[in-house]
Amino acid sequence: MNESRESANGSLGRMLVALLAGIVVVLGIWGGYTWWRNVQYRRSMESAYRRAVQEAAVNLSNISTDLVKGMYSGSSSQLSQLSAKLWKEASTAKSAISALPVAELHLDNTNQFLSQVGDYAMYLSRKSANGQTLSSEEWENFRKLREYADRLSEAMDELDDSLERGDITFEEIAQLVAAGVDTDDLDDEMPSIVTNTSLDAMEGGFSGYPTLIYDGPFSDHILDKTPVITQTQPEISADQAKAIAQKAAGEAVELSNYREEDSTLPCYVFYSDNCSVAVSKNGGQLCYLIRSKGEEVEERLSPAQAISAARIYLNQLGLQSMKDSYYEIDDGIITINFAYETQDAICYTDLIKIAVAMDDGEVVSYDARGYLVNHRERSFVEPSLSAEQAQEVLSRELSVRKSRLALIPTEGENEVLCWEFDCEGSAGDHVLVYVNANTGVEEQILLLIEDEDGVLTK
């Protein structure tokens, strides 16, 4: 009897041990799953915060640029356009900032700044609707907002760089702030961006990289236009096109294959292992060339020497009336904009872009599609306004260095003749202003940036 009872107790004990072991295993699995879910959640939140930082940086950089342009606006129509852009950028930036842990990051002042920019933009929009321009006080407000936006740009860059390097995470920032770490000690524990002072000034400049002047209008929607040069010219054969392509690529390149490219600018495209060349079916015009260097490029040539190499290449193609305007250097490759120039005006609409390797002067890319689409013989009539008359609409904060007539593209598929004024702003900025040569309307304002990476605009 006792043996039966002991046997039953032993079985019960083993069952309890097994049950407890099972519970431990289940709890372990559940704990592991919960830990994994928490890790995934934290990663997801960090990723979302990074995207918000980058999106905010895009808009904040644009705000800084538009504020500078607003400082030098000389007409109510241009001021109205800039006001609309400012309001849109401020609203989008606030939306991105709202996705961040605002309380933990002390971003109240940042939101306040964006609200002020948005409100100020609406005020200026109403003012411009009445045909009024900036007063001295309003210009000073632009200057102050611009200075603040520039500081925020630097702060945002630092935050984004720190997050990308893994120096800090939003979770660590929140933990330190929640723990009440003294802000004087934060610089020793994390990047200076997360101090209260820096965070109150977090606005910025991630994506406002300068672009080559008038590059935008020659995007895909412009290339949908029927090309002017080739539309009336006869079609050539593939063999004739290959001879043209071979001359453009050089005899050392073996162009053994080709395909046909059907678009508004139909081409024969010839290619080798490291080179592609497109020649128009109508007229045999060189459309584009792309060549791979295959090795790191050492900068042995100066920008002037590389531009000279590009000009020689253009002359070999029979294009002598091209004026180099702006350029950009990246990893030993200089990309130059050439615009068609007449005795009357420079035509930024008729654009050829050439990239040259700065080690040996070899042309690594050539794109004439903007030129082929827009170029034609034009008869420029005497503009209604002289340079002196057009200059009267400029902001009083600008000092004109020089002026010339320029044909620029509009946002649609048209072009407008303007007086191009090369100016220095009262705050030291290099500014280009384009005033319609017939109506006196301020068509465009660009900031010219000259540094070791090139001569660019934004």
Coordinates of C-alpha atoms in Angstrom, one line a residue:
M1 CA 0.0 0.0 0.0
N2 CA 2.8 2.4 1.0
E3 CA 4.7 1.4 -2.1
S4 CA 1.7 2.3 -4.3
R5 CA 1.3 5.6 -2.5
E6 CA 5.0 6.3 -3.0
S7 CA 4.8 5.3 -6.6
A8 CA 1.9 7.7 -7.2
N9 CA 3.7 10.5 -5.4
G10 CA 6.7 9.9 -7.5
S11 CA 4.7 10.0 -10.7
L12 CA 2.9 13.2 -9.6
G13 CA 6.3 14.8 -8.8
R14 CA 7.7 13.9 -12.2
M15 CA 4.6 15.4 -13.8
L16 CA 4.9 18.6 -11.8
V17 CA 8.6 18.8 -12.8
A18 CA 7.8 18.2 -16.4
L19 CA 4.9 20.8 -16.2
L20 CA 7.2 23.4 -14.6
A21 CA 9.9 22.7 -17.2
G22 CA 7.3 23.1 -19.9
I23 CA 6.2 26.4 -18.4
V24 CA 9.8 27.6 -18.2
V25 CA 10.3 26.7 -21.8
V26 CA 7.1 28.4 -22.9
L27 CA 8.0 31.5 -20.9
G28 CA 11.5 31.4 -22.4
I29 CA 10.1 31.2 -25.9
W30 CA 7.6 33.9 -25.1
G31 CA 10.3 36.1 -23.6
G32 CA 12.5 35.6 -26.6
Y33 CA 9.7 36.4 -28.9
T34 CA 8.8 39.5 -26.9
W35 CA 12.4 40.6 -26.9
W36 CA 12.6 40.1 -30.7
R37 CA 9.4 42.0 -31.2
N38 CA 10.7 44.9 -29.1
V39 CA 14.0 44.9 -31.0
Q40 CA 12.1 45.0 -34.3
Y41 CA 9.8 47.7 -33.0
R42 CA 12.8 49.9 -31.9
R43 CA 14.5 49.3 -35.2
S44 CA 11.3 50.3 -37.0
M45 CA 10.9 53.4 -35.0
E46 CA 14.6 54.4 -35.5
S47 CA 14.1 53.9 -39.2
A48 CA 11.0 56.0 -39.2
Y49 CA 12.7 58.8 -37.3
R50 CA 15.7 58.8 -39.7
R51 CA 13.3 59.2 -42.6
A52 CA 11.6 62.1 -40.8
V53 CA 14.9 63.8 -40.2
Q54 CA 15.9 63.5 -43.8
E55 CA 12.5 64.7 -45.1
A56 CA 12.6 67.6 -42.7
A57 CA 16.1 68.4 -43.9
V58 CA 15.0 68.6 -47.5
N59 CA 12.3 71.1 -46.8
L60 CA 14.4 73.1 -44.3
S61 CA 17.2 73.5 -46.7
N62 CA 14.7 74.8 -49.4
I63 CA 13.4 77.2 -46.8
S64 CA 16.9 78.7 -46.3
T65 CA 17.3 79.0 -50.1
D66 CA 13.9 80.6 -50.6
L67 CA 14.5 83.1 -47.8
V68 CA 17.7 84.3 -49.5
K69 CA 15.9 84.7 -52.8
G70 CA 13.1 86.6 -51.0
M71 CA 15.8 89.0 -49.7
Y72 CA 16.6 90.0 -53.3
S73 CA 13.1 89.9 -54.8
G74 CA 12.4 93.1 -56.7
S75 CA 8.8 92.4 -57.9
S76 CA 5.5 91.5 -56.4
S77 CA 5.0 88.6 -58.8
Q78 CA 8.3 87.0 -57.8
L79 CA 7.6 87.6 -54.1
S80 CA 4.2 85.9 -54.5
Q81 CA 5.9 82.8 -56.0
L82 CA 8.5 82.6 -53.2
S83 CA 5.8 83.1 -50.6
A84 CA 3.8 80.1 -51.9
K85 CA 7.0 78.0 -51.9
L86 CA 7.9 79.1 -48.4
W87 CA 4.5 78.2 -47.0
K88 CA 4.5 74.8 -48.6
E89 CA 8.0 74.0 -47.4
A90 CA 7.3 75.1 -43.9
S91 CA 4.1 73.0 -43.7
T92 CA 5.8 69.9 -45.1
A93 CA 8.7 70.4 -42.7
K94 CA 6.3 70.7 -39.7
S95 CA 4.6 67.4 -40.8
A96 CA 8.0 65.7 -40.8
I97 CA 9.1 67.2 -37.5
S98 CA 5.8 66.0 -35.9
A99 CA 6.9 62.4 -36.5
L100 CA 9.8 62.9 -34.2
P101 CA 9.7 62.6 -30.4
V102 CA 9.3 66.3 -30.0
A103 CA 9.1 66.4 -26.2
E104 CA 12.3 64.3 -25.8
L105 CA 14.3 66.4 -28.3
H106 CA 13.1 69.8 -27.2
L107 CA 11.9 70.8 -30.6
D108 CA 9.3 73.3 -29.5
N109 CA 11.3 76.2 -30.8
T110 CA 11.8 74.4 -34.1
N111 CA 8.1 74.1 -34.5
Q112 CA 7.6 77.7 -33.5
F113 CA 10.2 78.8 -36.2
L114 CA 8.4 76.8 -38.9
S115 CA 5.0 78.3 -37.8
Q116 CA 6.6 81.8 -38.1
V117 CA 7.9 81.1 -41.5
G118 CA 4.5 79.8 -42.7
D119 CA 2.7 82.8 -41.2
Y120 CA 5.2 85.2 -42.6
A121 CA 4.8 83.6 -46.1
M122 CA 1.1 84.1 -45.9
Y123 CA 1.5 87.7 -44.9
L124 CA 3.9 88.3 -47.8
S125 CA 1.5 86.6 -50.2
R126 CA -1.3 89.0 -49.2
K127 CA 1.1 91.9 -49.5
S128 CA 2.3 90.9 -53.0
A129 CA -1.3 90.5 -54.1
N130 CA -1.6 94.2 -53.7
G131 CA 1.5 94.8 -55.9
Q132 CA 3.7 95.8 -52.9
T133 CA 7.4 94.9 -52.5
L134 CA 9.5 94.5 -49.3
S135 CA 10.0 97.3 -46.8
S136 CA 13.3 97.8 -45.0
E137 CA 11.9 96.1 -41.9
E138 CA 10.6 93.2 -43.9
W139 CA 13.9 92.7 -45.6
E140 CA 15.6 92.7 -42.1
N141 CA 13.1 90.0 -41.1
F142 CA 14.1 87.9 -44.1
R143 CA 17.8 88.3 -43.2
K144 CA 17.2 87.2 -39.6
L145 CA 15.1 84.2 -40.6
R146 CA 17.7 83.3 -43.2
E147 CA 20.5 83.4 -40.5
Y148 CA 18.5 81.2 -38.2
A149 CA 17.6 78.7 -41.0
D150 CA 21.4 78.4 -41.8
R151 CA 22.2 77.5 -38.2
L152 CA 19.4 74.9 -38.2
S153 CA 20.8 73.5 -41.4
E154 CA 24.2 72.8 -39.8
A155 CA 22.5 71.3 -36.8
M156 CA 20.4 69.0 -38.9
D157 CA 23.4 67.8 -40.8
E158 CA 25.2 67.0 -37.6
L159 CA 22.2 65.0 -36.3
D160 CA 21.7 63.0 -39.5
D161 CA 25.5 62.3 -39.7
S162 CA 25.5 61.1 -36.1
L163 CA 22.5 58.8 -36.7
E164 CA 24.0 57.4 -39.8
R165 CA 27.4 56.6 -38.1
G166 CA 25.5 55.0 -35.2
D167 CA 27.0 57.5 -32.7
I168 CA 23.6 58.0 -31.1
T169 CA 20.0 56.7 -31.5
F170 CA 16.8 58.4 -30.7
E171 CA 16.2 55.9 -27.9
E172 CA 19.5 56.9 -26.2
I173 CA 18.6 60.6 -26.6
A174 CA 15.3 60.0 -24.9
Q175 CA 16.9 57.9 -22.1
L176 CA 19.5 60.6 -21.3
V177 CA 16.9 63.4 -21.3
A178 CA 14.5 61.4 -19.2
A179 CA 17.3 60.6 -16.7
G180 CA 17.8 64.3 -16.3
V181 CA 21.4 64.4 -17.5
D182 CA 22.7 68.0 -17.1
T183 CA 22.9 69.6 -20.5
D184 CA 26.4 70.9 -19.7
D185 CA 27.6 67.3 -19.6
L186 CA 25.8 66.1 -22.7
D187 CA 28.6 67.0 -25.1
D188 CA 30.8 64.4 -23.4
E189 CA 28.2 61.7 -23.8
M190 CA 26.7 62.3 -27.3
P191 CA 27.0 64.6 -30.3
S192 CA 26.4 68.3 -29.5
I193 CA 23.3 68.2 -31.6
V194 CA 21.4 66.7 -28.7
T195 CA 22.1 69.5 -26.2
N196 CA 19.1 71.7 -25.4
T197 CA 20.7 74.6 -27.2
S198 CA 21.4 72.7 -30.4
L199 CA 18.0 71.0 -30.4
D200 CA 16.2 74.4 -30.1
A201 CA 18.0 75.3 -33.3
M202 CA 17.5 72.1 -35.3
E203 CA 16.5 73.0 -38.9
G204 CA 18.4 72.3 -41.9
G205 CA 20.1 71.4 -45.1
F206 CA 20.3 67.8 -46.2
S207 CA 19.2 68.0 -49.8
G208 CA 19.7 71.5 -51.0
Y209 CA 22.7 70.4 -53.1
P210 CA 23.3 72.9 -55.9
T211 CA 22.5 71.8 -59.4
L212 CA 23.9 73.0 -62.7
I213 CA 22.0 76.0 -63.9
Y214 CA 18.8 75.3 -65.8
D215 CA 19.4 71.5 -65.6
G216 CA 15.8 71.0 -64.4
P217 CA 13.9 72.2 -67.5
F218 CA 15.7 69.6 -69.5
S219 CA 14.2 66.6 -67.8
D220 CA 11.9 64.0 -69.3
H221 CA 8.9 66.2 -69.9
I222 CA 11.0 68.6 -72.0
L223 CA 12.5 65.7 -74.0
D224 CA 9.0 64.7 -75.0
K225 CA 9.0 67.7 -77.4
T226 CA 9.6 67.0 -81.1
P227 CA 13.3 67.9 -81.8
V228 CA 13.7 71.0 -83.9
I229 CA 17.0 70.2 -85.6
T230 CA 16.3 66.6 -86.7
Q231 CA 12.6 66.6 -87.6
T232 CA 13.1 67.8 -91.2
Q233 CA 16.4 66.0 -91.9
P234 CA 16.6 62.7 -93.9
E235 CA 17.0 59.3 -92.2
I236 CA 20.5 57.7 -92.4
S237 CA 21.4 54.0 -92.4
A238 CA 22.8 52.1 -89.4
D239 CA 26.2 51.9 -91.2
Q240 CA 26.3 55.7 -91.6
A241 CA 25.3 56.1 -88.0
K242 CA 28.0 53.7 -86.8
A243 CA 30.7 55.8 -88.6
I244 CA 29.5 58.9 -86.8
A245 CA 29.4 57.0 -83.4
Q246 CA 32.9 55.5 -84.0
K247 CA 34.4 59.0 -84.6
A248 CA 32.8 60.3 -81.4
A249 CA 34.0 57.3 -79.3
G250 CA 37.5 57.1 -80.8
E251 CA 39.1 54.5 -83.0
A252 CA 40.4 52.6 -79.9
V253 CA 36.8 51.7 -79.0
E254 CA 35.2 48.7 -80.8
L255 CA 31.5 49.4 -81.2
S256 CA 30.4 45.9 -82.3
N257 CA 26.7 45.9 -81.3
Y258 CA 23.7 48.2 -81.8
R259 CA 20.1 48.6 -81.0
E260 CA 17.4 51.0 -82.1
E261 CA 15.9 53.5 -79.6
D262 CA 12.4 54.6 -80.5
S263 CA 11.3 57.9 -78.9
T264 CA 10.6 61.5 -80.0
L265 CA 14.3 61.5 -80.9
P266 CA 14.8 58.1 -82.6
C267 CA 18.4 56.9 -82.4
Y268 CA 20.8 54.1 -83.3
V269 CA 22.6 53.1 -80.1
F270 CA 26.0 51.5 -80.5
Y271 CA 27.9 50.0 -77.6
S272 CA 30.9 48.1 -76.4
D273 CA 31.9 46.7 -73.0
N274 CA 32.5 50.2 -71.6
C275 CA 31.0 52.7 -74.0
S276 CA 27.5 53.6 -75.4
V277 CA 27.0 56.1 -78.2
A278 CA 23.6 57.2 -79.6
V279 CA 23.2 58.8 -83.1
S280 CA 19.9 60.3 -84.3
K281 CA 18.3 58.4 -87.2
N282 CA 17.3 61.7 -88.8
G283 CA 20.3 63.8 -89.6
G284 CA 23.0 61.7 -87.9
Q285 CA 23.4 64.0 -84.9
L286 CA 25.4 62.8 -81.9
C287 CA 22.8 62.5 -79.1
Y288 CA 24.8 61.2 -76.2
L289 CA 27.9 59.2 -75.3
I290 CA 28.6 57.4 -72.0
R291 CA 32.0 55.9 -71.3
S292 CA 33.2 54.0 -68.1
K293 CA 36.7 54.9 -66.9
G294 CA 37.0 51.7 -64.9
E295 CA 39.5 53.1 -62.4
E296 CA 39.8 55.9 -59.8
V297 CA 40.4 59.3 -61.4
E298 CA 43.3 61.4 -60.1
E299 CA 42.8 65.1 -60.6
R300 CA 45.8 66.2 -62.6
L301 CA 44.1 68.8 -64.8
S302 CA 42.8 72.1 -63.7
P303 CA 39.2 73.0 -64.3
A304 CA 40.3 75.4 -67.1
Q305 CA 42.3 72.6 -68.8
A306 CA 39.4 70.2 -68.6
I307 CA 37.0 72.8 -70.0
S308 CA 39.5 73.4 -72.9
A309 CA 39.4 69.6 -73.6
A310 CA 35.6 69.7 -73.7
R311 CA 35.7 72.7 -76.1
I312 CA 38.1 70.9 -78.4
Y313 CA 35.7 67.9 -78.5
L314 CA 32.8 70.3 -79.4
N315 CA 34.9 71.8 -82.2
Q316 CA 35.6 68.4 -83.6
L317 CA 31.8 67.9 -83.8
G318 CA 31.4 71.2 -85.6
L319 CA 29.9 73.0 -82.7
Q320 CA 31.8 76.2 -82.4
S321 CA 29.2 78.6 -81.0
M322 CA 29.0 77.0 -77.5
K323 CA 29.8 79.0 -74.3
D324 CA 30.8 77.2 -71.1
S325 CA 28.8 78.5 -68.2
Y326 CA 28.8 76.4 -65.1
Y327 CA 30.5 73.3 -63.9
E328 CA 30.6 70.7 -61.1
I329 CA 33.5 68.4 -60.0
D330 CA 32.8 65.0 -58.5
D331 CA 35.4 62.3 -57.9
G332 CA 37.8 63.6 -60.5
I333 CA 35.1 64.1 -63.2
I334 CA 34.1 67.6 -64.2
T335 CA 30.6 68.1 -65.8
I336 CA 30.3 71.3 -67.8
N337 CA 27.3 73.1 -69.1
F338 CA 27.7 74.6 -72.6
A339 CA 25.0 77.0 -73.9
Y340 CA 24.6 78.2 -77.4
E341 CA 25.7 81.8 -77.8
T342 CA 24.9 84.3 -80.5
Q343 CA 25.9 88.0 -80.9
D344 CA 22.6 88.9 -79.3
A345 CA 22.2 86.6 -76.3
I346 CA 23.2 83.4 -74.6
C347 CA 20.6 80.6 -75.0
Y348 CA 20.4 78.6 -71.8
T349 CA 17.7 76.6 -73.5
D350 CA 20.1 75.1 -76.0
L351 CA 22.2 73.1 -73.6
I352 CA 25.0 70.5 -74.0
K353 CA 26.5 68.8 -71.0
I354 CA 30.0 67.3 -71.2
A355 CA 31.8 65.4 -68.5
V356 CA 35.6 65.2 -68.7
A357 CA 38.0 63.0 -66.7
M358 CA 40.5 65.3 -65.0
D359 CA 43.4 62.8 -65.2
D360 CA 43.8 62.7 -69.0
G361 CA 41.1 65.0 -70.4
E362 CA 39.1 62.1 -71.9
V363 CA 35.4 62.9 -72.5
V364 CA 33.4 60.3 -70.5
S365 CA 29.9 61.6 -71.2
Y366 CA 28.2 63.9 -73.7
D367 CA 24.5 64.8 -73.7
A368 CA 23.2 67.0 -76.4
R369 CA 19.5 66.1 -76.2
G370 CA 18.5 69.4 -74.7
Y371 CA 20.3 71.2 -77.5
L372 CA 18.8 69.0 -80.3
V373 CA 15.3 69.5 -78.8
N374 CA 15.5 73.2 -78.5
H375 CA 18.1 74.6 -80.9
R376 CA 17.0 76.6 -84.0
E377 CA 17.9 79.8 -85.8
R378 CA 16.2 82.6 -84.0
S379 CA 15.8 86.2 -85.0
F380 CA 16.0 88.3 -81.9
V381 CA 14.1 91.6 -82.1
E382 CA 15.1 94.6 -80.1
P383 CA 13.7 94.1 -76.6
S384 CA 11.2 96.6 -75.3
L385 CA 13.4 97.4 -72.3
S386 CA 17.0 98.4 -72.1
A387 CA 19.2 96.9 -69.5
E388 CA 19.0 100.2 -67.5
Q389 CA 15.2 100.1 -67.6
A390 CA 15.0 96.5 -66.6
Q391 CA 17.5 97.1 -63.8
E392 CA 15.0 99.4 -62.1
V393 CA 12.9 96.4 -60.9
L394 CA 15.8 94.9 -59.0
S395 CA 15.9 94.9 -55.2
R396 CA 17.8 97.9 -53.7
E397 CA 19.8 95.3 -51.8
L398 CA 21.6 94.3 -55.1
S399 CA 24.6 95.9 -56.8
V400 CA 24.8 95.0 -60.5
R401 CA 28.2 93.8 -61.7
K402 CA 27.3 93.1 -65.3
S403 CA 24.3 92.4 -67.5
R404 CA 23.6 90.6 -70.8
L405 CA 20.6 89.2 -72.7
A406 CA 19.8 85.6 -72.0
L407 CA 17.2 83.2 -73.3
I408 CA 15.9 81.0 -70.5
P409 CA 13.4 78.2 -70.3
T410 CA 10.1 78.6 -68.5
E411 CA 8.5 75.9 -66.3
G412 CA 6.4 74.9 -69.3
E413 CA 8.0 74.1 -72.7
N414 CA 8.5 77.7 -73.7
E415 CA 11.3 80.2 -73.5
V416 CA 11.6 83.9 -72.6
L417 CA 14.2 86.6 -73.4
C418 CA 15.5 88.2 -70.3
W419 CA 18.1 90.6 -69.0
E420 CA 20.6 88.6 -66.9
F421 CA 21.9 90.6 -64.0
D422 CA 25.0 89.4 -62.3
C423 CA 24.8 91.0 -58.8
E424 CA 26.3 91.1 -55.4
G425 CA 23.8 91.2 -52.5
S426 CA 24.2 93.4 -49.5
A427 CA 24.7 90.3 -47.3
G428 CA 27.6 89.2 -49.6
D429 CA 25.7 86.7 -51.7
H430 CA 26.4 86.3 -55.4
V431 CA 23.0 86.5 -57.1
L432 CA 21.7 86.1 -60.7
V433 CA 18.4 87.8 -61.5
Y434 CA 16.5 87.4 -64.8
V435 CA 14.1 90.2 -65.8
N436 CA 11.8 89.8 -68.7
A437 CA 13.3 92.0 -71.4
N438 CA 9.8 93.0 -72.7
T439 CA 7.6 93.1 -69.7
G440 CA 10.0 93.9 -66.8
V441 CA 8.7 90.9 -64.8
E442 CA 11.3 89.3 -62.6
E443 CA 11.3 85.7 -64.0
Q444 CA 14.0 84.0 -61.9
I445 CA 16.4 84.4 -59.1
L446 CA 19.4 82.1 -58.6
L447 CA 22.2 82.0 -56.1
L448 CA 25.7 81.5 -57.5
I449 CA 28.0 79.3 -55.5
E450 CA 31.7 79.2 -56.3
D451 CA 33.9 76.8 -54.4
E452 CA 36.4 74.0 -55.0
D453 CA 33.6 71.7 -56.3
G454 CA 32.7 74.1 -59.1
V455 CA 30.6 77.0 -60.1
L456 CA 27.0 76.1 -59.4
T457 CA 23.6 77.6 -58.8
K458 CA 20.6 76.9 -56.7

